[in-house]
Amino acid sequence: MPFRLLNVAGRAALRRGGVYWDLESVSGGRLPADPMSAIGRWRELAAVDLDSAAPEATVDEAIGAGRLGPPVPRPGKAFGIGLNYRDHAAESGMELPEVPVVFAKYPSCIAGPYDDVPLRGDAVDYEVELVVVIGDECKDLSEESAWGVVAGVTCGQDVSDRRLQFAAKPPQFGLAKSFDGYGPIGPVLVSVDGLADPDALALRCAINGEERQGSTTAELIRPVPELIAYLSRVTRLLPGDLIFTGTPSGVGSASKRYLKPGDVIESEIDGVGLMRNRCVDGA
Ligand code: ZN
């Protein structure tokens, strides 16, 4: 049974239709309120019987959206993948890498799907991405078994300070993409069996209503199973680890249109939902 997991004011919740259910309440205390603990028990989330659940276990829908936090609030690791769409590599003037380009987004940059983005520079850029959420502890996986350890996917923004990123040689991706608030994710974690085709998810990004990025994860140079297998050969993957899988073309640096205070970033993946993040002056 597919599930949709959210973080409502710091508590794990499930959503079906337009209704939010508090996970601890709806499971009679069997499943945890902490979203990170809930991810580690993702197989049990699929079995929660919402059809016969007591209405007292619901969370007020009207206050839901404004109180949504990141579905994975404290990942142990957050990987980013660079240059993983051909059109984006071309617009960046970079050659296609022979192995996945991996960097770290430090976990403290993770933010909620409707949080403000506090801009700390004048060359800050947007990157809409599919974010994969690991559900099982695993090591040395094959590509064939990789989707099987995924708790679900969500939408993400890999907000990037281009000036800092390219201030040093070699470029310092990790620091430049880890300012506080530069990693909004959400609004919901969708289980893999809730997706029509997990290897072909349409994603797009609009700034102030103008679409800037639009593609599908079918265009990934290194698809999700290859990324998981590759990373798991190096480092043990743990429940709640995130993989930002790369961004398609249309980023602001290609047209020198960077984010400024007041801009609204809308990031969307079909079957997952829409994030809306307003840029504010974070100086
Ligand atoms: Zn990125």
mmCIF file of C-alpha atoms and ligand atoms in Angstrom:
data_model
loop_
_atom_site.group_PDB
_atom_site.id
_atom_site.type_symbol
_atom_site.label_atom_id
_atom_site.label_comp_id
_atom_site.label_asym_id
_atom_site.label_seq_id
_atom_site.Cartn_x
_atom_site.Cartn_y
_atom_site.Cartn_z
ATOM 1 C CA MET A 1 0.000 0.000 0.000
ATOM 2 C CA PRO A 2 1.549 3.366 -0.974
ATOM 3 C CA PHE A 3 2.014 5.942 1.776
ATOM 4 C CA ARG A 4 2.660 9.677 1.948
ATOM 5 C CA LEU A 5 4.672 10.780 4.992
ATOM 6 C CA LEU A 6 4.834 14.381 6.188
ATOM 7 C CA ASN A 7 6.281 16.396 9.042
ATOM 8 C CA VAL A 8 3.507 18.447 10.664
ATOM 9 C CA ALA A 9 4.982 20.756 13.318
ATOM 10 C CA GLY A 10 7.727 18.241 14.038
ATOM 11 C CA ARG A 11 5.489 15.167 14.216
ATOM 12 C CA ALA A 12 5.259 12.394 11.645
ATOM 13 C CA ALA A 13 1.938 12.351 9.809
ATOM 14 C CA LEU A 14 0.392 10.351 6.993
ATOM 15 C CA ARG A 15 -1.806 11.878 4.326
ATOM 16 C CA ARG A 16 -4.477 10.266 2.242
ATOM 17 C CA GLY A 17 -6.756 12.336 0.087
ATOM 18 C CA GLY A 18 -6.884 15.702 1.826
ATOM 19 C CA VAL A 19 -6.670 14.262 5.334
ATOM 20 C CA TYR A 20 -3.623 14.294 7.609
ATOM 21 C CA TRP A 21 -3.266 11.595 10.265
ATOM 22 C CA ASP A 22 -0.886 11.880 13.212
ATOM 23 C CA LEU A 23 1.256 8.743 12.936
ATOM 24 C CA GLU A 24 1.615 7.999 16.632
ATOM 25 C CA SER A 25 -2.109 8.488 17.250
ATOM 26 C CA VAL A 26 -3.365 6.591 14.223
ATOM 27 C CA SER A 27 -1.122 3.633 15.022
ATOM 28 C CA GLY A 28 -2.279 3.495 18.635
ATOM 29 C CA GLY A 29 1.189 4.436 19.844
ATOM 30 C CA ARG A 30 2.859 1.584 17.934
ATOM 31 C CA LEU A 31 4.711 3.900 15.531
ATOM 32 C CA PRO A 32 6.836 6.896 16.537
ATOM 33 C CA ALA A 33 6.020 10.601 16.418
ATOM 34 C CA ASP A 34 9.579 11.500 15.391
ATOM 35 C CA PRO A 35 9.811 11.734 11.576
ATOM 36 C CA MET A 36 13.358 10.320 11.507
ATOM 37 C CA SER A 37 12.328 7.258 13.513
ATOM 38 C CA ALA A 38 9.292 6.830 11.278
ATOM 39 C CA ILE A 39 11.473 6.685 8.155
ATOM 40 C CA GLY A 40 13.445 3.802 9.649
ATOM 41 C CA ARG A 41 10.161 1.901 9.958
ATOM 42 C CA TRP A 42 8.885 2.762 6.493
ATOM 43 C CA ARG A 43 7.649 -0.734 5.701
ATOM 44 C CA GLU A 44 5.240 -0.505 8.630
ATOM 45 C CA LEU A 45 3.886 2.811 7.373
ATOM 46 C CA ALA A 46 2.457 1.024 4.357
ATOM 47 C CA ALA A 47 0.433 -1.229 6.642
ATOM 48 C CA VAL A 48 -1.258 1.487 8.738
ATOM 49 C CA ASP A 49 -5.003 1.101 8.283
ATOM 50 C CA LEU A 50 -6.285 4.619 7.637
ATOM 51 C CA ASP A 51 -9.660 3.440 6.380
ATOM 52 C CA SER A 52 -10.827 2.332 9.811
ATOM 53 C CA ALA A 53 -8.836 4.902 11.815
ATOM 54 C CA ALA A 54 -10.535 7.037 14.456
ATOM 55 C CA PRO A 55 -11.234 10.622 13.350
ATOM 56 C CA GLU A 56 -9.548 11.856 16.549
ATOM 57 C CA ALA A 57 -6.224 10.849 15.001
ATOM 58 C CA THR A 58 -6.479 13.445 12.243
ATOM 59 C CA VAL A 59 -4.517 16.681 12.177
ATOM 60 C CA ASP A 60 -6.389 19.852 11.290
ATOM 61 C CA GLU A 61 -5.942 20.197 7.531
ATOM 62 C CA ALA A 62 -6.422 23.956 7.610
ATOM 63 C CA ILE A 63 -3.269 24.411 9.669
ATOM 64 C CA GLY A 64 -1.357 21.701 7.823
ATOM 65 C CA ALA A 65 0.445 23.521 5.013
ATOM 66 C CA GLY A 66 1.826 26.392 7.073
ATOM 67 C CA ARG A 67 3.218 24.037 9.678
ATOM 68 C CA LEU A 68 4.830 21.532 7.333
ATOM 69 C CA GLY A 69 8.474 20.891 8.103
ATOM 70 C CA PRO A 70 10.941 18.932 5.977
ATOM 71 C CA PRO A 71 9.773 15.290 5.775
ATOM 72 C CA VAL A 72 13.351 14.327 6.662
ATOM 73 C CA PRO A 73 14.378 16.974 9.214
ATOM 74 C CA ARG A 74 17.745 15.579 10.392
ATOM 75 C CA PRO A 75 19.376 13.398 7.722
ATOM 76 C CA GLY A 76 22.679 11.832 8.742
ATOM 77 C CA LYS A 77 24.044 12.451 5.253
ATOM 78 C CA ALA A 78 22.802 14.533 2.338
ATOM 79 C CA PHE A 79 24.593 13.785 -0.926
ATOM 80 C CA GLY A 80 24.418 16.054 -3.937
ATOM 81 C CA ILE A 81 25.117 14.881 -7.479
ATOM 82 C CA GLY A 82 26.615 17.372 -9.920
ATOM 83 C CA LEU A 83 26.144 17.520 -13.696
ATOM 84 C CA ASN A 84 23.665 14.684 -13.921
ATOM 85 C CA TYR A 85 21.591 16.017 -16.842
ATOM 86 C CA ARG A 86 23.241 16.501 -20.257
ATOM 87 C CA ASP A 87 21.505 19.819 -20.947
ATOM 88 C CA HIS A 88 22.637 21.258 -17.599
ATOM 89 C CA ALA A 89 26.241 20.112 -18.101
ATOM 90 C CA ALA A 90 26.173 21.816 -21.515
ATOM 91 C CA GLU A 91 24.795 25.123 -20.188
ATOM 92 C CA SER A 92 27.426 25.044 -17.439
ATOM 93 C CA GLY A 93 30.187 24.642 -20.016
ATOM 94 C CA MET A 94 31.365 21.463 -18.275
ATOM 95 C CA GLU A 95 32.338 18.131 -19.812
ATOM 96 C CA LEU A 96 30.287 15.092 -18.853
ATOM 97 C CA PRO A 97 32.003 13.407 -15.901
ATOM 98 C CA GLU A 98 33.208 9.815 -16.242
ATOM 99 C CA VAL A 99 32.045 8.957 -12.719
ATOM 100 C CA PRO A 100 29.264 10.527 -10.628
ATOM 101 C CA VAL A 101 30.269 13.939 -9.238
ATOM 102 C CA VAL A 102 29.383 13.725 -5.547
ATOM 103 C CA PHE A 103 29.402 16.449 -2.932
ATOM 104 C CA ALA A 104 27.899 16.908 0.524
ATOM 105 C CA LYS A 105 25.126 19.270 1.460
ATOM 106 C CA TYR A 106 25.683 19.632 5.200
ATOM 107 C CA PRO A 107 22.478 18.454 6.888
ATOM 108 C CA SER A 108 21.900 21.719 8.782
ATOM 109 C CA CYS A 109 20.907 23.374 5.465
ATOM 110 C CA ILE A 110 17.723 21.280 5.263
ATOM 111 C CA ALA A 111 14.528 23.351 5.457
ATOM 112 C CA GLY A 112 10.783 22.919 5.056
ATOM 113 C CA PRO A 113 8.743 23.062 1.844
ATOM 114 C CA TYR A 114 7.278 26.508 2.589
ATOM 115 C CA ASP A 115 10.180 28.028 4.531
ATOM 116 C CA ASP A 116 11.812 31.304 3.519
ATOM 117 C CA VAL A 117 15.249 31.100 1.897
ATOM 118 C CA PRO A 118 17.529 33.664 3.599
ATOM 119 C CA LEU A 119 19.787 34.880 0.767
ATOM 120 C CA ARG A 120 23.370 35.535 1.864
ATOM 121 C CA GLY A 121 24.835 36.681 -1.445
ATOM 122 C CA ASP A 122 24.106 38.271 -4.826
ATOM 123 C CA ALA A 123 24.751 35.171 -6.960
ATOM 124 C CA VAL A 124 22.442 32.634 -5.340
ATOM 125 C CA ASP A 125 20.825 30.143 -7.689
ATOM 126 C CA TYR A 126 17.980 27.609 -7.737
ATOM 127 C CA GLU A 127 18.195 23.917 -8.720
ATOM 128 C CA VAL A 128 15.062 21.750 -8.607
ATOM 129 C CA GLU A 129 15.914 18.105 -7.952
ATOM 130 C CA LEU A 130 14.454 14.712 -7.197
ATOM 131 C CA VAL A 131 15.546 13.754 -3.681
ATOM 132 C CA VAL A 132 15.802 10.076 -2.783
ATOM 133 C CA VAL A 133 15.318 9.056 0.869
ATOM 134 C CA ILE A 134 17.113 5.902 1.981
ATOM 135 C CA GLY A 135 15.003 3.647 4.233
ATOM 136 C CA ASP A 136 17.310 0.742 5.115
ATOM 137 C CA GLU A 137 20.853 0.449 6.414
ATOM 138 C CA CYS A 138 22.750 -0.977 3.469
ATOM 139 C CA LYS A 139 26.175 -1.511 1.936
ATOM 140 C CA ASP A 140 27.480 -2.728 -1.441
ATOM 141 C CA LEU A 141 24.098 -2.836 -3.140
ATOM 142 C CA SER A 142 23.515 -3.951 -6.697
ATOM 143 C CA GLU A 143 21.629 -1.630 -9.034
ATOM 144 C CA GLU A 144 18.897 -4.259 -9.252
ATOM 145 C CA SER A 145 18.205 -4.114 -5.509
ATOM 146 C CA ALA A 146 18.706 -0.370 -5.079
ATOM 147 C CA TRP A 147 15.095 0.856 -5.335
ATOM 148 C CA GLY A 148 14.210 -1.752 -2.687
ATOM 149 C CA VAL A 149 16.012 0.170 0.090
ATOM 150 C CA VAL A 150 14.360 3.501 -0.729
ATOM 151 C CA ALA A 151 11.724 4.683 1.761
ATOM 152 C CA GLY A 152 10.452 7.175 -0.786
ATOM 153 C CA VAL A 153 11.208 10.274 -2.781
ATOM 154 C CA THR A 154 10.538 13.954 -2.322
ATOM 155 C CA CYS A 155 11.189 17.238 -4.086
ATOM 156 C CA GLY A 156 14.201 19.369 -3.239
ATOM 157 C CA GLN A 157 15.961 22.630 -3.989
ATOM 158 C CA ASP A 158 19.758 22.563 -4.107
ATOM 159 C CA VAL A 159 20.119 26.307 -3.529
ATOM 160 C CA SER A 160 23.646 27.304 -4.508
ATOM 161 C CA ASP A 161 25.862 30.351 -3.963
ATOM 162 C CA ARG A 162 27.703 30.435 -7.314
ATOM 163 C CA ARG A 163 30.195 33.052 -6.166
ATOM 164 C CA LEU A 164 31.374 30.910 -3.260
ATOM 165 C CA GLN A 165 31.115 27.720 -5.319
ATOM 166 C CA PHE A 166 33.650 28.943 -7.872
ATOM 167 C CA ALA A 167 35.715 31.181 -5.583
ATOM 168 C CA ALA A 168 38.257 28.400 -5.151
ATOM 169 C CA LYS A 169 39.887 25.942 -7.538
ATOM 170 C CA PRO A 170 38.805 23.190 -7.471
ATOM 171 C CA PRO A 171 35.266 24.522 -6.869
ATOM 172 C CA GLN A 172 33.825 24.068 -3.374
ATOM 173 C CA PHE A 173 30.369 22.683 -4.043
ATOM 174 C CA GLY A 174 29.630 21.536 -0.490
ATOM 175 C CA LEU A 175 30.118 24.804 1.332
ATOM 176 C CA ALA A 176 28.418 26.864 -1.362
ATOM 177 C CA LYS A 177 25.274 24.710 -1.183
ATOM 178 C CA SER A 178 25.056 24.471 2.611
ATOM 179 C CA PHE A 179 24.060 27.902 3.861
ATOM 180 C CA ASP A 180 21.272 27.679 6.422
ATOM 181 C CA GLY A 181 17.984 27.166 4.584
ATOM 182 C CA TYR A 182 19.595 26.284 1.237
ATOM 183 C CA GLY A 183 18.077 22.794 1.198
ATOM 184 C CA PRO A 184 14.273 22.935 1.247
ATOM 185 C CA ILE A 185 12.648 19.519 0.780
ATOM 186 C CA GLY A 186 9.046 18.321 0.676
ATOM 187 C CA PRO A 187 6.192 18.750 0.898
ATOM 188 C CA VAL A 188 5.780 14.987 1.295
ATOM 189 C CA LEU A 189 7.764 11.770 1.146
ATOM 190 C CA VAL A 190 6.028 9.447 -1.344
ATOM 191 C CA SER A 191 6.720 5.715 -1.226
ATOM 192 C CA VAL A 192 8.147 4.235 -4.415
ATOM 193 C CA ASP A 193 5.072 2.088 -5.011
ATOM 194 C CA GLY A 194 3.009 5.305 -5.020
ATOM 195 C CA LEU A 195 4.769 6.553 -8.164
ATOM 196 C CA ALA A 196 3.603 5.714 -11.684
ATOM 197 C CA ASP A 197 7.219 5.254 -12.865
ATOM 198 C CA PRO A 198 9.971 6.106 -10.347
ATOM 199 C CA ASP A 199 12.520 6.330 -13.161
ATOM 200 C CA ALA A 200 10.562 8.935 -15.161
ATOM 201 C CA LEU A 201 9.290 11.701 -12.870
ATOM 202 C CA ALA A 202 8.511 15.087 -14.399
ATOM 203 C CA LEU A 203 10.009 18.001 -12.455
ATOM 204 C CA ARG A 204 9.922 21.754 -12.933
ATOM 205 C CA CYS A 205 10.880 25.019 -11.273
ATOM 206 C CA ALA A 206 9.313 28.457 -11.647
ATOM 207 C CA ILE A 207 10.539 31.813 -10.347
ATOM 208 C CA ASN A 208 7.734 34.322 -9.695
ATOM 209 C CA GLY A 209 5.458 32.153 -11.840
ATOM 210 C CA GLU A 210 7.816 31.983 -14.841
ATOM 211 C CA GLU A 211 8.913 28.429 -15.632
ATOM 212 C CA ARG A 212 12.711 28.211 -15.747
ATOM 213 C CA GLN A 213 13.362 24.463 -15.503
ATOM 214 C CA GLY A 214 11.389 21.514 -16.821
ATOM 215 C CA SER A 215 12.532 17.956 -17.436
ATOM 216 C CA THR A 216 12.070 14.370 -16.346
ATOM 217 C CA THR A 217 14.279 12.043 -14.311
ATOM 218 C CA ALA A 218 14.280 9.737 -17.345
ATOM 219 C CA GLU A 219 16.983 12.159 -18.560
ATOM 220 C CA LEU A 220 19.327 11.473 -15.620
ATOM 221 C CA ILE A 221 22.790 10.497 -16.880
ATOM 222 C CA ARG A 222 23.238 8.369 -13.735
ATOM 223 C CA PRO A 223 19.809 7.003 -12.794
ATOM 224 C CA VAL A 224 18.806 6.513 -9.165
ATOM 225 C CA PRO A 225 19.783 2.796 -8.926
ATOM 226 C CA GLU A 226 23.261 3.538 -10.269
ATOM 227 C CA LEU A 227 23.740 6.388 -7.771
ATOM 228 C CA ILE A 228 22.648 4.268 -4.805
ATOM 229 C CA ALA A 229 24.851 1.338 -5.824
ATOM 230 C CA TYR A 230 27.820 3.663 -6.407
ATOM 231 C CA LEU A 231 27.484 5.480 -3.073
ATOM 232 C CA SER A 232 26.879 2.250 -1.143
ATOM 233 C CA ARG A 233 30.194 0.849 -2.346
ATOM 234 C CA VAL A 234 31.941 3.690 -0.507
ATOM 235 C CA THR A 235 29.814 4.488 2.506
ATOM 236 C CA ARG A 236 27.229 2.637 4.534
ATOM 237 C CA LEU A 237 23.821 4.157 3.794
ATOM 238 C CA LEU A 238 21.473 4.710 6.714
ATOM 239 C CA PRO A 239 17.747 5.401 7.081
ATOM 240 C CA GLY A 240 17.041 9.054 6.373
ATOM 241 C CA ASP A 241 20.116 9.642 4.207
ATOM 242 C CA LEU A 242 19.274 11.900 1.249
ATOM 243 C CA ILE A 243 20.492 11.942 -2.343
ATOM 244 C CA PHE A 244 19.866 15.159 -4.300
ATOM 245 C CA THR A 245 20.064 13.604 -7.759
ATOM 246 C CA GLY A 246 21.034 16.632 -9.873
ATOM 247 C CA THR A 247 19.283 19.426 -11.707
ATOM 248 C CA PRO A 248 18.248 19.918 -15.354
ATOM 249 C CA SER A 249 19.017 23.000 -17.463
ATOM 250 C CA GLY A 250 17.563 26.444 -16.860
ATOM 251 C CA VAL A 251 19.437 27.477 -13.722
ATOM 252 C CA GLY A 252 19.913 31.193 -13.129
ATOM 253 C CA SER A 253 23.679 31.190 -13.628
ATOM 254 C CA ALA A 254 23.198 30.297 -17.316
ATOM 255 C CA SER A 255 21.290 33.560 -17.888
ATOM 256 C CA LYS A 256 22.818 35.537 -14.976
ATOM 257 C CA ARG A 257 19.374 35.813 -13.377
ATOM 258 C CA TYR A 258 20.085 35.132 -9.727
ATOM 259 C CA LEU A 259 17.649 35.040 -6.851
ATOM 260 C CA LYS A 260 16.803 38.284 -5.055
ATOM 261 C CA PRO A 261 14.739 39.077 -1.961
ATOM 262 C CA GLY A 262 11.024 38.807 -2.701
ATOM 263 C CA ASP A 263 11.414 36.125 -5.380
ATOM 264 C CA VAL A 264 9.192 33.070 -4.979
ATOM 265 C CA ILE A 265 10.669 29.697 -5.958
ATOM 266 C CA GLU A 266 8.127 27.040 -6.893
ATOM 267 C CA SER A 267 9.513 23.528 -7.252
ATOM 268 C CA GLU A 268 7.341 20.632 -8.312
ATOM 269 C CA ILE A 269 7.539 16.928 -9.076
ATOM 270 C CA ASP A 270 4.526 15.155 -10.523
ATOM 271 C CA GLY A 271 3.073 12.749 -7.989
ATOM 272 C CA VAL A 272 4.977 14.398 -5.120
ATOM 273 C CA GLY A 273 3.708 17.949 -4.975
ATOM 274 C CA LEU A 274 4.785 21.557 -4.961
ATOM 275 C CA MET A 275 7.130 23.497 -2.681
ATOM 276 C CA ARG A 276 6.886 27.274 -2.457
ATOM 277 C CA ASN A 277 9.830 29.127 -0.909
ATOM 278 C CA ARG A 278 10.110 32.901 -0.691
ATOM 279 C CA CYS A 279 13.560 34.498 -0.822
ATOM 280 C CA VAL A 280 14.335 37.008 1.908
ATOM 281 C CA ASP A 281 17.365 39.136 2.756
ATOM 282 C CA GLY A 282 19.447 36.951 5.054
ATOM 283 C CA ALA A 283 22.359 39.316 5.515
HETATM 284 ZN ZN ZN B 1 22.316 20.309 -7.515
#
